[in-house]
């Protein structure tokens, strides 16, 4: 039946109601026709323009939706939803920079709206920034000032906005040209410290790992230049704030960058050149680009300086001293006090423990603080198509099995703030880092203990929720550990497990094959990084270049050089769940568009719960679980 016009209906209101009904029934173009009618008669109502845009976009006419949203925001400049809709439409048309303007408006109009903030941050992360962008610069500066945000997410856009300035871009590209061996011979290269220090890039260097191979090249050649100056007694004439931010970055990546034999020799010379009156000096900072400050020949002076810091000193120098001396000291004490809940008798567990004592993982510096929510609410967000049934409600007992350095455990404890969380790991150093961070962040419903999952079976307590992310695949027999965890699950409880995908990691063997087996760890890590950087374009392991893991020593060791690793596939997971009498509840997907791949294979399973179908989907797109199979399961 042809839609009636606004005049037929007699009132615009009635027409709008009818359009709403048509829209909800999926008749988007019919709804759009009514909105157009109404607009002809009442052209200045912003909501109707917005609704017309929504209807056209839903019908797949994204380009036609754009002018509708534009009219809506012109009529009502503080219309948050229309700005957000306009941004989404422009992003879908691959015009991310145009979209960003409206993401910024939508967030500025309502800065406490987490949805707008998340959308803004992901838009910033996707924008190419091939020229300077004042709007992005200004929102990033505001976002960096907040202490409830994961600054890792802000660092890449901050660096890209900064390096979009033509002179800086030339310097960075010249560095990247022959990295790691040498910079471009005809060199547009200039040490980064030759540019004015910039708040945005300083904040990024100080608070996150920079995920940008070209920027790494520029930092590495800058530090080489600084060392050659300072070790021969010449002043580097570098701004000390710049040097401090770079030293913080060197610390965050655990000094993973390549070092030539000349640099190693120059460092020895530098260590004999002490005696300057102030601890905050070019010599100390250039050395801190290569080695921990804790091993500086002037360590006693530096430690004293750290102990005298005012608690409200927010300078980068204070941050560097705090991280180098106060945090590490606090962690040593927490490590000594950490309770041992089980013995570590298994050989593989002992070997794995040794790796994470040397390289606690992951090295995180900040995390998002979000309002608490119930388990049911969380599951609805992460598994939108899963049939949930009954889930534990109210305070829960939660076990995090293999918590590493605690980021995930802290997020879980904050999310379910009225629950009690026990987080265990083999590595005492990782646990100490986790406990210090939990204490600094004021998370008090979380306790830590050293334990081997394999030995937890003797515990009498049971847990409503057990999370074990990136852990079971490091056991010599992952099923042995999973069986123990299954035995600890309370009736009606749920598990969230994450395991390595065989297909996603198949290309990693090409890297491992060229890494010397017997060299010291840092040499092996550097060899692995060099191998990844020289892989041809399109090689699956080059995906690592987009992960923070690749830019820090512990991350490379964890991802590529692990002492014990098993990879699985959906068919294996299916068999494991059957053996354990668990039911698959769904994958957390990095991109909801992946569900449409599943639906192409299997139309009549809206919950997407058939692991054999997932196996076929992954065979077609082997990269989709590069971030692991992250899934939920419960008693069958
Ligand atoms: C890759 S890290 C993951 C850390 C954390 N789950 C996360 O997602 O950030 C793996 C952690 O599992 C721990 N682990 C491995 N085998 C374990 C076992 N048998 N018992 C307890 N923890 C174990 C390691 O010590 C390490 O800290």
XYZ file of C-alpha atoms and ligand atoms in Angstrom, residues 349 352-353 356 361-362 400-408 424-427 430 451-454 468-475 500 558 562 628, ligand 1:
63
model
C 54.922 -24.139 35.061
C 56.876 -20.367 32.304
C 57.212 -18.727 35.707
C 57.425 -13.969 33.427
C 53.586 -9.054 30.889
C 51.817 -6.926 29.808
C 41.193 -14.661 37.525
C 43.457 -17.586 36.656
C 46.780 -16.237 35.313
C 46.330 -12.505 35.955
C 49.803 -11.444 34.762
C 50.398 -7.799 35.642
C 46.754 -7.317 36.555
C 45.161 -5.069 33.970
C 42.411 -7.496 33.161
C 46.469 -15.749 40.823
C 49.569 -16.140 38.714
C 52.853 -18.029 38.737
C 55.007 -14.918 38.529
C 53.900 -9.814 37.730
C 49.506 -20.191 42.472
C 49.863 -22.781 39.757
C 46.467 -23.410 38.142
C 47.376 -27.102 38.057
C 41.532 -17.075 32.189
C 42.811 -15.028 29.290
C 45.903 -16.022 27.332
C 47.013 -18.536 29.956
C 45.903 -22.142 29.371
C 47.781 -22.345 26.040
C 51.034 -21.904 27.996
C 50.495 -25.142 29.961
C 45.674 -18.785 20.740
C 55.277 -13.276 24.961
C 57.471 -18.114 24.446
C 42.875 -14.891 20.377
C 50.179 -13.900 28.421
S 50.107 -13.621 30.128
C 48.429 -13.108 30.290
C 48.182 -12.271 31.491
C 46.756 -11.774 31.675
N 45.801 -12.838 31.716
C 46.371 -10.786 30.605
O 45.498 -11.096 29.793
O 46.940 -9.694 30.575
C 50.056 -15.277 30.726
C 50.128 -15.358 32.235
O 49.710 -16.669 32.609
C 50.476 -17.075 33.699
N 50.465 -18.553 33.769
C 50.897 -19.415 32.826
N 50.756 -20.680 33.264
C 50.192 -20.609 34.500
C 49.813 -21.568 35.470
N 50.019 -22.869 35.268
N 49.273 -21.131 36.633
C 49.102 -19.811 36.864
N 49.450 -18.852 35.984
C 49.994 -19.240 34.815
C 51.848 -16.511 33.406
O 52.650 -16.444 34.553
C 51.513 -15.168 32.786
O 51.550 -14.129 33.717
